[in-house]
PDB file of N, CA and C in Angstrom:
ATOM      1  N   MET A 484      -7.126 -22.808  43.430  1.00 55.00           N
ATOM      2  CA  MET A 484      -5.855 -22.567  42.725  1.00 55.00           C
ATOM      3  C   MET A 484      -5.113 -23.219  41.729  1.00 55.00           C
ATOM      4  N   LYS A 485      -5.327 -24.729  41.796  1.00 55.00           N
ATOM      5  CA  LYS A 485      -4.747 -25.378  40.808  1.00 55.00           C
ATOM      6  C   LYS A 485      -5.372 -25.251  39.260  1.00 55.00           C
ATOM      7  N   LYS A 486      -6.762 -24.828  39.387  1.00 54.00           N
ATOM      8  CA  LYS A 486      -7.316 -24.353  38.105  1.00 54.00           C
ATOM      9  C   LYS A 486      -6.452 -23.197  37.533  1.00 54.00           C
ATOM     10  N   GLN A 487      -6.107 -22.241  38.252  1.00 57.00           N
ATOM     11  CA  GLN A 487      -5.527 -21.218  37.899  1.00 57.00           C
ATOM     12  C   GLN A 487      -4.087 -21.315  37.482  1.00 57.00           C
ATOM     13  N   VAL A 488      -3.348 -22.205  37.913  1.00 50.00           N
ATOM     14  CA  VAL A 488      -2.050 -22.534  37.740  1.00 50.00           C
ATOM     15  C   VAL A 488      -1.870 -23.569  36.220  1.00 50.00           C
ATOM     16  N   LEU A 489      -3.230 -24.356  36.109  1.00 49.00           N
ATOM     17  CA  LEU A 489      -3.168 -25.080  34.755  1.00 49.00           C
ATOM     18  C   LEU A 489      -3.454 -24.116  33.789  1.00 49.00           C
ATOM     19  N   LEU A 490      -4.660 -23.204  33.875  1.00 51.00           N
ATOM     20  CA  LEU A 490      -4.813 -22.310  32.721  1.00 51.00           C
ATOM     21  C   LEU A 490      -3.642 -21.328  32.515  1.00 51.00           C
ATOM     22  N   SER A 491      -2.885 -21.075  33.553  1.00 56.00           N
ATOM     23  CA  SER A 491      -1.461 -20.401  33.125  1.00 56.00           C
ATOM     24  C   SER A 491      -0.668 -21.089  32.154  1.00 56.00           C
ATOM     25  N   LEU A 492      -0.622 -22.420  32.559  1.00 52.00           N
ATOM     26  CA  LEU A 492       0.581 -23.175  31.787  1.00 52.00           C
ATOM     27  C   LEU A 492      -0.169 -23.324  30.334  1.00 52.00           C
ATOM     28  N   VAL A 493      -1.278 -23.507  30.485  1.00 55.00           N
ATOM     29  CA  VAL A 493      -2.235 -23.867  28.738  1.00 55.00           C
ATOM     30  C   VAL A 493      -1.915 -22.637  28.094  1.00 55.00           C
ATOM     31  N   THR A 494      -2.219 -21.103  28.728  1.00 57.00           N
ATOM     32  CA  THR A 494      -1.988 -20.180  28.069  1.00 57.00           C
ATOM     33  C   THR A 494      -0.186 -19.883  27.887  1.00 57.00           C
ATOM     34  N   ALA A 495       0.482 -20.268  28.724  1.00 56.00           N
ATOM     35  CA  ALA A 495       2.014 -20.093  28.220  1.00 56.00           C
ATOM     36  C   ALA A 495       2.128 -20.921  26.887  1.00 56.00           C
ATOM     37  N   ALA A 496       2.095 -22.069  27.176  1.00 55.00           N
ATOM     38  CA  ALA A 496       2.275 -23.152  25.928  1.00 55.00           C
ATOM     39  C   ALA A 496       1.639 -22.643  24.642  1.00 55.00           C
ATOM     40  N   THR A 497       0.368 -22.106  24.807  1.00 57.00           N
ATOM     41  CA  THR A 497      -0.251 -21.686  23.438  1.00 57.00           C
ATOM     42  C   THR A 497       0.398 -20.603  23.094  1.00 57.00           C
ATOM     43  N   VAL A 498       0.837 -19.428  23.676  1.00 55.00           N
ATOM     44  CA  VAL A 498       1.464 -18.164  23.445  1.00 55.00           C
ATOM     45  C   VAL A 498       2.805 -18.653  22.863  1.00 55.00           C
ATOM     46  N   GLY A 499       3.316 -19.742  23.260  1.00 54.00           N
ATOM     47  CA  GLY A 499       4.590 -20.039  22.713  1.00 54.00           C
ATOM     48  C   GLY A 499       4.413 -20.822  21.502  1.00 54.00           C
ATOM     49  N   VAL A 500       3.717 -21.632  21.118  1.00 51.00           N
ATOM     50  CA  VAL A 500       3.444 -22.251  20.113  1.00 51.00           C
ATOM     51  C   VAL A 500       3.265 -21.160  19.014  1.00 51.00           C
ATOM     52  N   VAL A 501       2.366 -20.203  19.204  1.00 51.00           N
ATOM     53  CA  VAL A 501       1.929 -19.127  18.240  1.00 51.00           C
ATOM     54  C   VAL A 501       3.341 -18.513  17.843  1.00 51.00           C
ATOM     55  N   ALA A 502       4.024 -18.176  18.945  1.00 54.00           N
ATOM     56  CA  ALA A 502       5.202 -17.124  18.767  1.00 54.00           C
ATOM     57  C   ALA A 502       6.304 -18.464  17.914  1.00 54.00           C
ATOM     58  N   ALA A 503       6.322 -19.361  18.099  1.00 64.00           N
ATOM     59  CA  ALA A 503       7.317 -20.333  17.516  1.00 64.00           C
ATOM     60  C   ALA A 503       7.039 -20.597  16.057  1.00 64.00           C
ATOM     61  N   HIS A 504       5.913 -20.117  15.578  1.00 77.00           N
ATOM     62  CA  HIS A 504       5.341 -20.244  14.228  1.00 77.00           C
ATOM     63  C   HIS A 504       5.482 -18.974  13.489  1.00 77.00           C
ATOM     64  N   ALA A 505       5.479 -17.867  14.288  1.00 86.00           N
ATOM     65  CA  ALA A 505       5.314 -16.434  13.270  1.00 86.00           C
ATOM     66  C   ALA A 505       6.799 -16.099  12.734  1.00 86.00           C
ATOM     67  N   VAL A 506       6.565 -16.073  11.554  1.00 89.00           N
ATOM     68  CA  VAL A 506       7.484 -15.709  10.834  1.00 89.00           C
ATOM     69  C   VAL A 506       7.450 -14.602   9.723  1.00 89.00           C
ATOM     70  N   PRO A 507       8.317 -13.414   9.594  1.00 90.00           N
ATOM     71  CA  PRO A 507       7.797 -12.373   8.877  1.00 90.00           C
ATOM     72  C   PRO A 507       7.485 -12.872   7.425  1.00 90.00           C
ATOM     73  N   VAL A 508       6.413 -12.266   6.849  1.00 89.00           N
ATOM     74  CA  VAL A 508       5.701 -12.363   5.628  1.00 89.00           C
ATOM     75  C   VAL A 508       6.914 -11.710   4.490  1.00 89.00           C
ATOM     76  N   VAL A 509       7.295 -12.497   3.549  1.00 89.00           N
ATOM     77  CA  VAL A 509       8.260 -11.848   2.444  1.00 89.00           C
ATOM     78  C   VAL A 509       7.656 -12.417   1.048  1.00 89.00           C
ATOM     79  N   TYR A 510       7.499 -11.252   0.486  1.00 81.00           N
ATOM     80  CA  TYR A 510       7.088 -11.421  -0.951  1.00 81.00           C
ATOM     81  C   TYR A 510       7.606 -10.536  -1.963  1.00 81.00           C
ATOM     82  N   LYS A 511       7.826 -10.747  -3.198  1.00 86.00           N
ATOM     83  CA  LYS A 511       8.426 -10.045  -3.954  1.00 86.00           C
ATOM     84  C   LYS A 511       7.442  -9.183  -5.266  1.00 86.00           C
ATOM     85  N   LEU A 512       7.196  -8.186  -5.299  1.00 73.00           N
ATOM     86  CA  LEU A 512       6.123  -7.595  -6.009  1.00 73.00           C
ATOM     87  C   LEU A 512       6.706  -7.588  -7.524  1.00 73.00           C
ATOM     88  N   PRO A 513       5.584  -8.309  -8.529  1.00 78.00           N
ATOM     89  CA  PRO A 513       6.042  -8.136  -9.786  1.00 78.00           C
ATOM     90  C   PRO A 513       6.667  -6.831 -10.145  1.00 78.00           C
ATOM     91  N   ASP A 514       7.688  -7.352 -11.219  1.00 78.00           N
ATOM     92  CA  ASP A 514       8.073  -6.004 -12.107  1.00 78.00           C
ATOM     93  C   ASP A 514       7.055  -4.993 -12.735  1.00 78.00           C
ATOM     94  N   GLU A 515       7.629  -3.589 -12.614  1.00 73.00           N
ATOM     95  CA  GLU A 515       6.769  -2.823 -13.295  1.00 73.00           C
ATOM     96  C   GLU A 515       6.559  -3.300 -15.062  1.00 73.00           C
ATOM     97  N   THR A 516       5.620  -3.174 -15.513  1.00 79.00           N
ATOM     98  CA  THR A 516       5.450  -3.668 -16.763  1.00 79.00           C
ATOM     99  C   THR A 516       5.074  -2.442 -17.718  1.00 79.00           C
ATOM    100  N   ALA A 517       4.568  -1.471 -17.105  1.00 82.00           N
ATOM    101  CA  ALA A 517       4.297   0.029 -18.033  1.00 82.00           C
ATOM    102  C   ALA A 517       4.865   1.159 -17.208  1.00 82.00           C
ATOM    103  N   ALA A 518       5.386   1.939 -18.081  1.00 90.00           N
ATOM    104  CA  ALA A 518       5.686   3.122 -17.586  1.00 90.00           C
ATOM    105  C   ALA A 518       4.849   4.297 -18.348  1.00 90.00           C
ATOM    106  N   PHE A 519       4.810   5.573 -17.818  1.00 92.00           N
ATOM    107  CA  PHE A 519       4.263   6.660 -18.647  1.00 92.00           C
ATOM    108  C   PHE A 519       5.216   7.118 -19.667  1.00 92.00           C
ATOM    109  N   LYS A 520       4.713   7.375 -20.722  1.00 93.00           N
ATOM    110  CA  LYS A 520       5.481   8.014 -21.911  1.00 93.00           C
ATOM    111  C   LYS A 520       6.128   9.251 -21.665  1.00 93.00           C
ATOM    112  N   PRO A 521       7.409   9.418 -22.417  1.00 95.00           N
ATOM    113  CA  PRO A 521       7.938  10.796 -22.009  1.00 95.00           C
ATOM    114  C   PRO A 521       7.304  11.691 -22.763  1.00 95.00           C
ATOM    115  N   GLY A 522       7.357  13.055 -21.856  1.00 94.00           N
ATOM    116  CA  GLY A 522       6.320  13.844 -22.413  1.00 94.00           C
ATOM    117  C   GLY A 522       6.514  15.355 -21.314  1.00 94.00           C
ATOM    118  N   PRO A 523       6.043  16.493 -21.862  1.00 94.00           N
ATOM    119  CA  PRO A 523       5.839  17.850 -21.041  1.00 94.00           C
ATOM    120  C   PRO A 523       5.287  17.168 -19.717  1.00 94.00           C
ATOM    121  N   ASN A 524       5.891  17.767 -18.667  1.00 96.00           N
ATOM    122  CA  ASN A 524       5.321  17.388 -16.915  1.00 96.00           C
ATOM    123  C   ASN A 524       5.473  16.175 -16.901  1.00 96.00           C
ATOM    124  N   LEU A 525       6.249  15.349 -17.216  1.00 96.00           N
ATOM    125  CA  LEU A 525       5.911  13.824 -16.797  1.00 96.00           C
ATOM    126  C   LEU A 525       6.018  13.731 -15.628  1.00 96.00           C
ATOM    127  N   GLU A 526       7.075  14.471 -15.026  1.00 96.00           N
ATOM    128  CA  GLU A 526       7.193  14.119 -13.276  1.00 96.00           C
ATOM    129  C   GLU A 526       6.084  14.666 -12.453  1.00 96.00           C
ATOM    130  N   LEU A 527       5.421  15.417 -12.681  1.00 96.00           N
ATOM    131  CA  LEU A 527       4.153  16.067 -12.254  1.00 96.00           C
ATOM    132  C   LEU A 527       3.181  14.863 -12.333  1.00 96.00           C
ATOM    133  N   VAL A 528       3.056  14.566 -13.504  1.00 96.00           N
ATOM    134  CA  VAL A 528       2.095  13.397 -13.709  1.00 96.00           C
ATOM    135  C   VAL A 528       2.402  12.247 -12.785  1.00 96.00           C
ATOM    136  N   GLN A 529       3.490  11.736 -12.762  1.00 95.00           N
ATOM    137  CA  GLN A 529       3.888  10.623 -12.061  1.00 95.00           C
ATOM    138  C   GLN A 529       3.629  10.854 -10.612  1.00 95.00           C
ATOM    139  N   ALA A 530       4.173  12.216 -10.260  1.00 95.00           N
ATOM    140  CA  ALA A 530       3.473  12.626  -8.617  1.00 95.00           C
ATOM    141  C   ALA A 530       2.254  12.402  -8.419  1.00 95.00           C
ATOM    142  N   ASN A 531       1.429  13.137  -9.144  1.00 96.00           N
ATOM    143  CA  ASN A 531       0.057  12.968  -9.015  1.00 96.00           C
ATOM    144  C   ASN A 531      -0.960  11.646  -9.116  1.00 96.00           C
ATOM    145  N   CYS A 532      -0.722  11.025 -10.270  1.00 95.00           N
ATOM    146  CA  CYS A 532      -1.346  10.100 -10.538  1.00 95.00           C
ATOM    147  C   CYS A 532      -0.875   8.505 -10.246  1.00 95.00           C
ATOM    148  N   THR A 533       0.314   8.214 -10.062  1.00 91.00           N
ATOM    149  CA  THR A 533       0.630   6.945  -9.543  1.00 91.00           C
ATOM    150  C   THR A 533       0.402   6.452  -8.142  1.00 91.00           C
ATOM    151  N   GLY A 534       0.130   7.236  -7.292  1.00 89.00           N
ATOM    152  CA  GLY A 534      -0.527   7.000  -6.012  1.00 89.00           C
ATOM    153  C   GLY A 534      -1.679   6.099  -6.081  1.00 89.00           C
ATOM    154  N   CYS A 535      -2.441   6.724  -7.166  1.00 91.00           N
ATOM    155  CA  CYS A 535      -3.867   5.820  -7.290  1.00 91.00           C
ATOM    156  C   CYS A 535      -4.059   4.579  -8.295  1.00 91.00           C
ATOM    157  N   HIS A 536      -3.206   4.898  -9.555  1.00 91.00           N
ATOM    158  CA  HIS A 536      -3.401   3.779 -10.348  1.00 91.00           C
ATOM    159  C   HIS A 536      -2.025   3.780 -11.240  1.00 91.00           C
ATOM    160  N   SER A 537      -1.549   2.676 -12.079  1.00 88.00           N
ATOM    161  CA  SER A 537      -0.515   2.917 -12.870  1.00 88.00           C
ATOM    162  C   SER A 537      -1.003   3.340 -14.190  1.00 88.00           C
ATOM    163  N   SER A 538       0.351   3.365 -14.948  1.00 91.00           N
ATOM    164  CA  SER A 538       0.043   4.250 -16.204  1.00 91.00           C
ATOM    165  C   SER A 538      -0.629   3.271 -17.116  1.00 91.00           C
ATOM    166  N   ASP A 539      -0.803   1.717 -16.701  1.00 90.00           N
ATOM    167  CA  ASP A 539      -1.578   1.070 -17.573  1.00 90.00           C
ATOM    168  C   ASP A 539      -3.452   1.602 -17.739  1.00 90.00           C
ATOM    169  N   TYR A 540      -3.638   2.225 -16.626  1.00 90.00           N
ATOM    170  CA  TYR A 540      -4.975   2.809 -16.343  1.00 90.00           C
ATOM    171  C   TYR A 540      -5.150   3.859 -17.712  1.00 90.00           C
ATOM    172  N   VAL A 541      -3.996   4.693 -17.925  1.00 91.00           N
ATOM    173  CA  VAL A 541      -4.179   5.848 -18.944  1.00 91.00           C
ATOM    174  C   VAL A 541      -4.385   4.901 -20.447  1.00 91.00           C
ATOM    175  N   ASN A 542      -3.500   4.062 -20.325  1.00 88.00           N
ATOM    176  CA  ASN A 542      -3.756   3.182 -21.672  1.00 88.00           C
ATOM    177  C   ASN A 542      -4.741   2.799 -22.165  1.00 88.00           C
ATOM    178  N   THR A 543      -5.496   2.543 -21.229  1.00 90.00           N
ATOM    179  CA  THR A 543      -6.952   2.021 -21.337  1.00 90.00           C
ATOM    180  C   THR A 543      -8.033   3.008 -21.934  1.00 90.00           C
ATOM    181  N   GLN A 544      -7.741   4.303 -21.921  1.00 89.00           N
ATOM    182  CA  GLN A 544      -8.658   5.283 -22.288  1.00 89.00           C
ATOM    183  C   GLN A 544      -9.177   5.614 -23.690  1.00 89.00           C
ATOM    184  N   PRO A 545     -10.150   5.754 -24.122  1.00 86.00           N
ATOM    185  CA  PRO A 545     -10.369   6.012 -25.585  1.00 86.00           C
ATOM    186  C   PRO A 545      -9.353   6.951 -26.433  1.00 86.00           C
ATOM    187  N   ARG A 546      -9.038   6.572 -27.496  1.00 80.00           N
ATOM    188  CA  ARG A 546      -8.372   7.327 -28.443  1.00 80.00           C
ATOM    189  C   ARG A 546      -8.982   8.091 -29.380  1.00 80.00           C
ATOM    190  N   ASN A 547     -10.298   7.793 -29.930  1.00 81.00           N
ATOM    191  CA  ASN A 547     -10.837   8.452 -30.875  1.00 81.00           C
ATOM    192  C   ASN A 547     -11.714   9.610 -30.531  1.00 81.00           C
ATOM    193  N   VAL A 548     -11.414  10.111 -29.635  1.00 84.00           N
ATOM    194  CA  VAL A 548     -11.914  11.421 -29.081  1.00 84.00           C
ATOM    195  C   VAL A 548     -11.896  12.662 -30.013  1.00 84.00           C
ATOM    196  N   LYS A 549     -12.851  13.617 -30.187  1.00 89.00           N
ATOM    197  CA  LYS A 549     -12.790  14.783 -31.168  1.00 89.00           C
ATOM    198  C   LYS A 549     -11.882  15.609 -30.606  1.00 89.00           C
ATOM    199  N   SER A 550     -11.673  15.992 -29.039  1.00 93.00           N
ATOM    200  CA  SER A 550     -10.757  17.065 -28.908  1.00 93.00           C
ATOM    201  C   SER A 550     -10.106  16.150 -27.497  1.00 93.00           C
ATOM    202  N   LYS A 551      -8.643  15.881 -27.922  1.00 94.00           N
ATOM    203  CA  LYS A 551      -7.785  14.875 -26.639  1.00 94.00           C
ATOM    204  C   LYS A 551      -7.722  15.836 -25.479  1.00 94.00           C
ATOM    205  N   LYS A 552      -7.492  17.566 -25.581  1.00 95.00           N
ATOM    206  CA  LYS A 552      -7.544  18.263 -24.533  1.00 95.00           C
ATOM    207  C   LYS A 552      -8.955  17.999 -23.493  1.00 95.00           C
ATOM    208  N   ASP A 553     -10.182  18.412 -24.301  1.00 96.00           N
ATOM    209  CA  ASP A 553     -11.411  18.119 -23.448  1.00 96.00           C
ATOM    210  C   ASP A 553     -11.610  17.246 -22.666  1.00 96.00           C
ATOM    211  N   PHE A 554     -11.074  16.039 -23.570  1.00 95.00           N
ATOM    212  CA  PHE A 554     -11.280  14.353 -22.840  1.00 95.00           C
ATOM    213  C   PHE A 554     -10.485  14.475 -21.778  1.00 95.00           C
ATOM    214  N   TRP A 555      -9.137  14.766 -21.729  1.00 96.00           N
ATOM    215  CA  TRP A 555      -8.201  14.749 -20.666  1.00 96.00           C
ATOM    216  C   TRP A 555      -8.621  15.542 -19.390  1.00 96.00           C
ATOM    217  N   GLN A 556      -9.135  16.905 -20.010  1.00 97.00           N
ATOM    218  CA  GLN A 556      -9.734  17.786 -18.746  1.00 97.00           C
ATOM    219  C   GLN A 556     -10.849  17.174 -17.906  1.00 97.00           C
ATOM    220  N   ALA A 557     -11.721  16.610 -18.816  1.00 96.00           N
ATOM    221  CA  ALA A 557     -12.879  15.916 -18.016  1.00 96.00           C
ATOM    222  C   ALA A 557     -12.263  14.684 -17.298  1.00 96.00           C
ATOM    223  N   GLU A 558     -11.265  13.984 -17.490  1.00 95.00           N
ATOM    224  CA  GLU A 558     -10.787  12.868 -16.874  1.00 95.00           C
ATOM    225  C   GLU A 558     -10.317  13.437 -15.601  1.00 95.00           C
ATOM    226  N   VAL A 559      -9.189  14.408 -15.458  1.00 97.00           N
ATOM    227  CA  VAL A 559      -8.500  14.915 -14.484  1.00 97.00           C
ATOM    228  C   VAL A 559      -9.535  15.360 -13.301  1.00 97.00           C
ATOM    229  N   THR A 560     -10.803  16.191 -14.073  1.00 97.00           N
ATOM    230  CA  THR A 560     -11.702  16.741 -13.434  1.00 97.00           C
ATOM    231  C   THR A 560     -12.239  15.599 -12.472  1.00 97.00           C
ATOM    232  N   LYS A 561     -12.967  14.533 -13.288  1.00 96.00           N
ATOM    233  CA  LYS A 561     -13.208  13.513 -12.474  1.00 96.00           C
ATOM    234  C   LYS A 561     -12.420  12.575 -11.301  1.00 96.00           C
ATOM    235  N   MET A 562     -11.070  12.549 -11.982  1.00 96.00           N
ATOM    236  CA  MET A 562     -10.356  12.172 -10.574  1.00 96.00           C
ATOM    237  C   MET A 562     -10.320  12.865  -9.525  1.00 96.00           C
ATOM    238  N   ILE A 563     -10.443  14.479  -9.593  1.00 97.00           N
ATOM    239  CA  ILE A 563     -10.346  15.124  -8.326  1.00 97.00           C
ATOM    240  C   ILE A 563     -11.669  15.172  -7.654  1.00 97.00           C
ATOM    241  N   LYS A 564     -12.712  15.355  -8.452  1.00 97.00           N
ATOM    242  CA  LYS A 564     -14.187  15.480  -7.781  1.00 97.00           C
ATOM    243  C   LYS A 564     -14.940  14.082  -7.350  1.00 97.00           C
ATOM    244  N   VAL A 565     -14.716  13.176  -8.113  1.00 97.00           N
ATOM    245  CA  VAL A 565     -15.316  11.784  -7.698  1.00 97.00           C
ATOM    246  C   VAL A 565     -14.595  11.036  -6.878  1.00 97.00           C
ATOM    247  N   TYR A 566     -13.314  11.097  -7.480  1.00 96.00           N
ATOM    248  CA  TYR A 566     -12.386   9.986  -6.863  1.00 96.00           C
ATOM    249  C   TYR A 566     -11.640  10.631  -5.573  1.00 96.00           C
ATOM    250  N   GLY A 567     -11.541  12.012  -5.392  1.00 96.00           N
ATOM    251  CA  GLY A 567     -11.029  12.402  -4.630  1.00 96.00           C
ATOM    252  C   GLY A 567      -9.495  12.594  -4.565  1.00 96.00           C
ATOM    253  N   ALA A 568      -9.014  12.719  -5.954  1.00 96.00           N
ATOM    254  CA  ALA A 568      -7.400  12.884  -6.249  1.00 96.00           C
ATOM    255  C   ALA A 568      -7.023  14.139  -5.475  1.00 96.00           C
ATOM    256  N   PRO A 569      -6.082  14.449  -4.831  1.00 96.00           N
ATOM    257  CA  PRO A 569      -5.492  15.579  -3.988  1.00 96.00           C
ATOM    258  C   PRO A 569      -4.602  16.230  -5.116  1.00 96.00           C
ATOM    259  N   ILE A 570      -5.103  16.713  -6.282  1.00 97.00           N
ATOM    260  CA  ILE A 570      -4.397  17.475  -7.097  1.00 97.00           C
ATOM    261  C   ILE A 570      -4.384  19.087  -7.198  1.00 97.00           C
ATOM    262  N   GLU A 571      -3.289  19.791  -6.966  1.00 97.00           N
ATOM    263  CA  GLU A 571      -3.635  21.088  -6.882  1.00 97.00           C
ATOM    264  C   GLU A 571      -3.984  21.695  -8.053  1.00 97.00           C
ATOM    265  N   ASP A 572      -4.868  22.935  -8.042  1.00 97.00           N
ATOM    266  CA  ASP A 572      -5.597  23.594  -9.187  1.00 97.00           C
ATOM    267  C   ASP A 572      -4.532  23.829 -10.247  1.00 97.00           C
ATOM    268  N   ALA A 573      -3.168  24.646  -9.954  1.00 97.00           N
ATOM    269  CA  ALA A 573      -2.343  24.871 -10.894  1.00 97.00           C
ATOM    270  C   ALA A 573      -1.472  23.945 -11.424  1.00 97.00           C
ATOM    271  N   ASP A 574      -1.768  22.244 -10.949  1.00 98.00           N
ATOM    272  CA  ASP A 574      -0.939  21.569 -11.753  1.00 98.00           C
ATOM    273  C   ASP A 574      -2.017  20.824 -12.818  1.00 98.00           C
ATOM    274  N   VAL A 575      -3.553  21.051 -12.594  1.00 98.00           N
ATOM    275  CA  VAL A 575      -4.360  20.523 -13.740  1.00 98.00           C
ATOM    276  C   VAL A 575      -3.856  20.632 -14.959  1.00 98.00           C
ATOM    277  N   PRO A 576      -3.909  22.071 -15.545  1.00 98.00           N
ATOM    278  CA  PRO A 576      -3.462  22.133 -16.991  1.00 98.00           C
ATOM    279  C   PRO A 576      -2.243  21.500 -17.315  1.00 98.00           C
ATOM    280  N   LYS A 577      -1.092  21.578 -16.397  1.00 98.00           N
ATOM    281  CA  LYS A 577      -0.114  20.772 -16.722  1.00 98.00           C
ATOM    282  C   LYS A 577      -0.212  19.225 -17.209  1.00 98.00           C
ATOM    283  N   ILE A 578      -1.128  18.672 -16.235  1.00 98.00           N
ATOM    284  CA  ILE A 578      -1.325  17.326 -16.420  1.00 98.00           C
ATOM    285  C   ILE A 578      -2.145  17.042 -17.508  1.00 98.00           C
ATOM    286  N   VAL A 579      -3.070  17.808 -17.615  1.00 97.00           N
ATOM    287  CA  VAL A 579      -3.906  17.878 -19.276  1.00 97.00           C
ATOM    288  C   VAL A 579      -3.020  17.971 -20.412  1.00 97.00           C
ATOM    289  N   GLU A 580      -1.954  18.634 -20.169  1.00 97.00           N
ATOM    290  CA  GLU A 580      -1.327  19.045 -21.456  1.00 97.00           C
ATOM    291  C   GLU A 580      -0.343  17.955 -21.666  1.00 97.00           C
ATOM    292  N   TYR A 581       0.162  17.324 -20.578  1.00 97.00           N
ATOM    293  CA  TYR A 581       0.785  16.016 -20.746  1.00 97.00           C
ATOM    294  C   TYR A 581       0.262  14.914 -21.515  1.00 97.00           C
ATOM    295  N   LEU A 582      -1.090  14.912 -20.907  1.00 96.00           N
ATOM    296  CA  LEU A 582      -1.854  13.628 -21.397  1.00 96.00           C
ATOM    297  C   LEU A 582      -2.514  13.738 -22.770  1.00 96.00           C
ATOM    298  N   ALA A 583      -3.003  14.918 -23.055  1.00 95.00           N
ATOM    299  CA  ALA A 583      -3.399  15.521 -24.471  1.00 95.00           C
ATOM    300  C   ALA A 583      -1.997  15.192 -25.285  1.00 95.00           C
ATOM    301  N   ALA A 584      -1.134  15.441 -25.245  1.00 94.00           N
ATOM    302  CA  ALA A 584       0.148  15.557 -26.155  1.00 94.00           C
ATOM    303  C   ALA A 584       0.872  14.193 -25.998  1.00 94.00           C
ATOM    304  N   THR A 585       0.720  13.325 -25.266  1.00 93.00           N
ATOM    305  CA  THR A 585       1.291  11.758 -24.997  1.00 93.00           C
ATOM    306  C   THR A 585       0.324  11.042 -25.457  1.00 93.00           C
ATOM    307  N   TYR A 586      -1.019  10.991 -25.264  1.00 90.00           N
ATOM    308  CA  TYR A 586      -1.791   9.774 -25.239  1.00 90.00           C
ATOM    309  C   TYR A 586      -2.787  10.226 -26.505  1.00 90.00           C
TER     310      TYR A 586
END
């Protein structure tokens, strides 16, 4: 019985120490340093793309491609088929239009 009481006291003391040191974690995210450029269907692009990556990712893509439209079509298709981006079929041409016109 004495062992059980001692164990209860040790457990209660340990829980009290842990609870006394528990504080909420507060941190500030860094300010956004990049944004999508203005263009046709911008809101659609923001809604579909920013859930997985920032606009900085778009800025890292090649610029000297033969056909911007074909390049961006392939990129959007890759995002859907390889990475599982939940983009509606009807939105794909609008996203491609924005990317080809803006980047």
